[in-house]
């Protein structure tokens, strides 16, 4: 909360932890810095699936916050639902990028947007769903925080690439298991399977040429 950065942009491949970052941020907000939060997914189906398969199981399995989040009960106004999590000092609304109504209802301190390359360009004639969601944060100024992540889209039309290039463009550095040199893995380091060594496709370290299997 005290870091000066207001926006974090994650640009990387599918199934490598972007959604898990959002789940962990939700847990931190509930436990350490309660406030209003919104999580935006590309479609209603994905928003429902995110809660059912990822977020709710994470809440249930995390003893530190499980008792802080109101249990799901559609008949109790003070309870949580599949799209609205209540907790002491705040709440989290889960919406889809195609719903202008969901994007405009409340003031938000924390905004998480997943797979933004799949968002529509315009929703109900009101413009970009990202811009609509960000407008919910204006009242909070520099206290507001945003986390967005996505796989890449078409070159020249990719919103996650545009925002990534507008930032400080940090890369993920992996330590070599042999010499411990930290390096971002580039395509030029990739090698095919090595039958003599008995290893599958892998990367080669820039310093020692050792095989990086993970």
Tab-separated table of C-alpha atoms in Angstrom:
chain	number	residue	atom	x	y	z
A	1	UNK	CA	0.000	0.000	0.000
A	2	UNK	CA	2.846	2.454	0.645
A	3	UNK	CA	4.613	1.792	-2.674
A	4	UNK	CA	4.367	4.765	-5.070
A	5	UNK	CA	3.464	2.589	-8.096
A	6	UNK	CA	-0.224	2.699	-8.954
A	7	UNK	CA	-0.354	0.212	-11.823
A	8	UNK	CA	1.298	-3.165	-12.393
A	9	UNK	CA	1.080	-4.706	-15.874
A	10	UNK	CA	1.771	-8.415	-16.364
A	11	UNK	CA	2.405	-9.515	-19.944
A	12	UNK	CA	3.188	-13.191	-20.320
A	13	UNK	CA	1.934	-16.545	-21.608
A	14	UNK	CA	-1.145	-18.460	-20.505
A	15	UNK	CA	-1.197	-20.767	-17.469
A	16	UNK	CA	1.805	-19.181	-15.769
A	17	UNK	CA	0.264	-17.575	-12.703
A	18	UNK	CA	-1.364	-14.262	-13.671
A	19	UNK	CA	-4.701	-15.244	-12.128
A	20	UNK	CA	-2.909	-16.579	-9.051
A	21	UNK	CA	-1.377	-13.125	-8.576
A	22	UNK	CA	-4.918	-11.703	-8.437
A	23	UNK	CA	-6.009	-14.359	-5.928
A	24	UNK	CA	-3.016	-13.577	-3.704
A	25	UNK	CA	-3.676	-9.845	-3.941
A	26	UNK	CA	-7.290	-10.427	-2.869
A	27	UNK	CA	-6.056	-12.377	0.170
A	28	UNK	CA	-3.630	-9.565	1.062
A	29	UNK	CA	-6.352	-6.934	0.770
A	30	UNK	CA	-8.682	-8.912	3.050
A	31	UNK	CA	-5.972	-9.578	5.631
A	32	UNK	CA	-3.746	-6.497	5.577
A	33	UNK	CA	-5.316	-3.574	3.746
A	34	UNK	CA	-9.131	-3.853	3.522
A	35	UNK	CA	-10.949	-1.714	0.977
A	36	UNK	CA	-13.222	-1.833	-2.033
A	37	UNK	CA	-12.007	-4.114	-4.820
A	38	UNK	CA	-13.154	-5.084	-8.305
A	39	UNK	CA	-11.997	-8.056	-10.370
A	40	UNK	CA	-12.824	-7.885	-14.090
A	41	UNK	CA	-12.877	-10.963	-16.357
A	42	UNK	CA	-13.545	-10.968	-20.145
A	43	UNK	CA	-16.956	-12.717	-20.035
A	44	UNK	CA	-19.689	-13.646	-17.572
A	45	UNK	CA	-18.795	-17.310	-17.955
A	46	UNK	CA	-15.162	-16.641	-17.093
A	47	UNK	CA	-16.127	-14.430	-14.147
A	48	UNK	CA	-18.315	-17.232	-12.756
A	49	UNK	CA	-15.612	-19.831	-13.380
A	50	UNK	CA	-12.944	-17.647	-11.740
A	51	UNK	CA	-14.945	-17.547	-8.518
A	52	UNK	CA	-15.955	-21.203	-8.549
A	53	UNK	CA	-12.623	-22.756	-9.554
A	54	UNK	CA	-10.044	-20.270	-8.264
A	55	UNK	CA	-11.117	-17.563	-5.822
A	56	UNK	CA	-13.593	-19.356	-3.553
A	57	UNK	CA	-11.373	-22.466	-3.145
A	58	UNK	CA	-8.491	-20.123	-2.289
A	59	UNK	CA	-10.606	-18.408	0.383
A	60	UNK	CA	-11.716	-21.738	1.833
A	61	UNK	CA	-8.146	-23.081	1.950
A	62	UNK	CA	-6.554	-19.975	3.480
A	63	UNK	CA	-7.060	-20.106	7.247
A	64	UNK	CA	-5.799	-16.565	7.717
A	65	UNK	CA	-8.703	-15.042	5.758
A	66	UNK	CA	-11.405	-17.743	5.581
A	67	UNK	CA	-13.076	-16.470	8.753
A	68	UNK	CA	-12.897	-12.845	7.534
A	69	UNK	CA	-14.863	-13.350	4.315
A	70	UNK	CA	-18.627	-13.679	4.781
A	71	UNK	CA	-19.869	-17.115	3.681
A	72	UNK	CA	-21.884	-17.421	0.494
A	73	UNK	CA	-25.647	-17.248	1.034
A	74	UNK	CA	-27.921	-15.843	-1.688
A	75	UNK	CA	-30.775	-15.313	0.821
A	76	UNK	CA	-28.786	-13.212	3.295
A	77	UNK	CA	-28.092	-9.588	2.309
A	78	UNK	CA	-25.062	-9.507	4.592
A	79	UNK	CA	-23.518	-12.628	3.082
A	80	UNK	CA	-21.264	-13.114	0.083
A	81	UNK	CA	-22.413	-14.299	-3.332
A	82	UNK	CA	-20.649	-15.795	-6.322
A	83	UNK	CA	-20.043	-12.270	-7.642
A	84	UNK	CA	-19.713	-10.234	-4.441
A	85	UNK	CA	-17.401	-11.028	-1.525
A	86	UNK	CA	-17.950	-9.195	1.745
A	87	UNK	CA	-15.254	-8.851	4.389
A	88	UNK	CA	-14.491	-6.566	7.322
A	89	UNK	CA	-13.633	-3.117	6.017
A	90	UNK	CA	-14.375	-3.813	2.368
A	91	UNK	CA	-15.779	-5.958	-0.414
A	92	UNK	CA	-14.825	-7.439	-3.757
A	93	UNK	CA	-17.083	-7.299	-6.791
A	94	UNK	CA	-16.429	-9.774	-9.624
A	95	UNK	CA	-17.728	-8.509	-12.973
A	96	UNK	CA	-17.360	-9.237	-16.665
A	97	UNK	CA	-15.941	-6.738	-19.140
A	98	UNK	CA	-19.095	-6.839	-21.254
A	99	UNK	CA	-21.302	-5.417	-18.482
A	100	UNK	CA	-21.352	-1.636	-18.455
A	101	UNK	CA	-23.630	-1.671	-15.407
A	102	UNK	CA	-21.208	-3.797	-13.404
A	103	UNK	CA	-18.296	-1.548	-14.331
A	104	UNK	CA	-19.997	1.641	-13.182
A	105	UNK	CA	-21.737	0.909	-9.910
A	106	UNK	CA	-19.242	1.642	-7.130
A	107	UNK	CA	-16.060	3.481	-6.147
A	108	UNK	CA	-13.083	1.121	-6.190
A	109	UNK	CA	-9.719	1.342	-4.424
A	110	UNK	CA	-8.239	-1.869	-5.846
A	111	UNK	CA	-8.789	-2.914	-9.469
A	112	UNK	CA	-7.676	-6.263	-10.918
A	113	UNK	CA	-8.221	-7.016	-14.615
A	114	UNK	CA	-7.430	-10.419	-16.113
A	115	UNK	CA	-6.903	-11.356	-19.781
A	116	UNK	CA	-7.581	-7.830	-21.028
A	117	UNK	CA	-6.717	-8.812	-24.618
A	118	UNK	CA	-10.112	-10.529	-24.641
A	119	UNK	CA	-12.083	-7.437	-23.553
A	120	UNK	CA	-14.453	-5.785	-26.059
A	121	UNK	CA	-13.289	-2.420	-27.376
A	122	UNK	CA	-16.553	-0.717	-26.471
A	123	UNK	CA	-19.326	-1.591	-24.014
A	124	UNK	CA	-22.815	-0.115	-24.480
A	125	UNK	CA	-21.420	2.904	-26.312
A	126	UNK	CA	-19.562	4.038	-23.191
A	127	UNK	CA	-16.082	3.184	-24.399
A	128	UNK	CA	-13.404	0.770	-23.261
A	129	UNK	CA	-14.297	-1.446	-20.279
A	130	UNK	CA	-10.852	-0.731	-18.836
A	131	UNK	CA	-11.458	3.016	-18.962
A	132	UNK	CA	-14.877	2.538	-17.381
A	133	UNK	CA	-13.388	0.463	-14.562
A	134	UNK	CA	-10.544	2.922	-14.015
A	135	UNK	CA	-13.033	5.755	-13.723
A	136	UNK	CA	-14.268	4.053	-10.530
A	137	UNK	CA	-10.901	4.899	-8.932
A	138	UNK	CA	-10.746	8.636	-9.619
A	139	UNK	CA	-12.049	9.652	-6.185
A	140	UNK	CA	-9.153	7.853	-4.467
A	141	UNK	CA	-6.323	9.440	-6.454
A	142	UNK	CA	-2.888	8.072	-5.560
A	143	UNK	CA	-4.360	5.641	-3.022
A	144	UNK	CA	-5.863	3.560	-5.822
A	145	UNK	CA	-4.020	0.488	-7.128
A	146	UNK	CA	-4.403	-1.508	-10.345
A	147	UNK	CA	-3.150	-4.934	-11.410
A	148	UNK	CA	-3.749	-6.048	-14.991
A	149	UNK	CA	-2.511	-9.128	-16.771
A	150	UNK	CA	-2.965	-10.812	-20.118
A	151	UNK	CA	-1.493	-12.986	-22.784
A	152	UNK	CA	-0.624	-10.940	-25.843
A	153	UNK	CA	-2.958	-10.110	-28.720
A	154	UNK	CA	-2.394	-8.969	-32.292
A	155	UNK	CA	0.760	-6.879	-32.805
A	156	UNK	CA	-0.100	-3.203	-33.088
A	157	UNK	CA	-3.523	-3.714	-31.471
A	158	UNK	CA	-2.521	-5.359	-28.198
A	159	UNK	CA	-3.561	-3.338	-25.099
A	160	UNK	CA	-1.381	-5.288	-22.664
A	161	UNK	CA	1.708	-4.668	-24.829
A	162	UNK	CA	0.883	-0.961	-25.064
A	163	UNK	CA	0.671	-0.643	-21.282
A	164	UNK	CA	3.721	-2.853	-20.702
A	165	UNK	CA	5.820	-0.674	-23.013
A	166	UNK	CA	4.539	2.442	-21.248
A	167	UNK	CA	5.972	1.142	-17.955
A	168	UNK	CA	9.499	0.269	-16.882
A	169	UNK	CA	9.336	-3.102	-18.711
A	170	UNK	CA	10.762	-5.363	-16.034
A	171	UNK	CA	11.506	-8.951	-17.029
A	172	UNK	CA	11.451	-12.111	-14.918
A	173	UNK	CA	14.978	-13.259	-14.098
A	174	UNK	CA	15.521	-16.999	-13.619
A	175	UNK	CA	18.579	-18.333	-11.735
A	176	UNK	CA	20.636	-20.945	-13.574
A	177	UNK	CA	20.590	-24.192	-11.530
A	178	UNK	CA	24.279	-24.718	-12.345
A	179	UNK	CA	26.059	-21.353	-12.001
A	180	UNK	CA	23.250	-19.295	-10.413
A	181	UNK	CA	23.423	-16.517	-13.026
A	182	UNK	CA	20.063	-14.733	-13.100
A	183	UNK	CA	18.730	-14.088	-16.602
A	184	UNK	CA	15.463	-13.585	-18.497
A	185	UNK	CA	14.915	-16.612	-20.737
A	186	UNK	CA	14.867	-15.642	-24.416
A	187	UNK	CA	13.777	-17.688	-27.426
A	188	UNK	CA	17.369	-17.802	-28.680
A	189	UNK	CA	18.305	-19.882	-25.632
A	190	UNK	CA	15.716	-22.572	-26.361
A	191	UNK	CA	16.903	-25.980	-27.551
A	192	UNK	CA	15.107	-29.105	-28.700
A	193	UNK	CA	15.266	-32.482	-26.934
A	194	UNK	CA	18.759	-33.886	-26.333
A	195	UNK	CA	18.487	-37.669	-26.654
A	196	UNK	CA	22.102	-38.303	-25.636
A	197	UNK	CA	21.656	-36.384	-22.408
A	198	UNK	CA	18.152	-37.799	-21.937
A	199	UNK	CA	16.432	-34.428	-21.571
A	200	UNK	CA	13.418	-32.861	-23.234
A	201	UNK	CA	13.204	-29.375	-24.765
A	202	UNK	CA	15.093	-26.906	-22.579
A	203	UNK	CA	16.935	-23.591	-22.314
A	204	UNK	CA	20.692	-23.024	-22.196
A	205	UNK	CA	22.353	-20.707	-19.687
A	206	UNK	CA	24.067	-17.667	-21.221
A	207	UNK	CA	27.102	-18.129	-18.928
A	208	UNK	CA	27.808	-21.831	-18.447
A	209	UNK	CA	25.647	-23.325	-21.231
A	210	UNK	CA	24.050	-25.596	-18.640
A	211	UNK	CA	20.580	-26.984	-19.341
A	212	UNK	CA	17.698	-25.150	-17.659
A	213	UNK	CA	14.881	-27.690	-17.597
A	214	UNK	CA	12.175	-25.853	-15.632
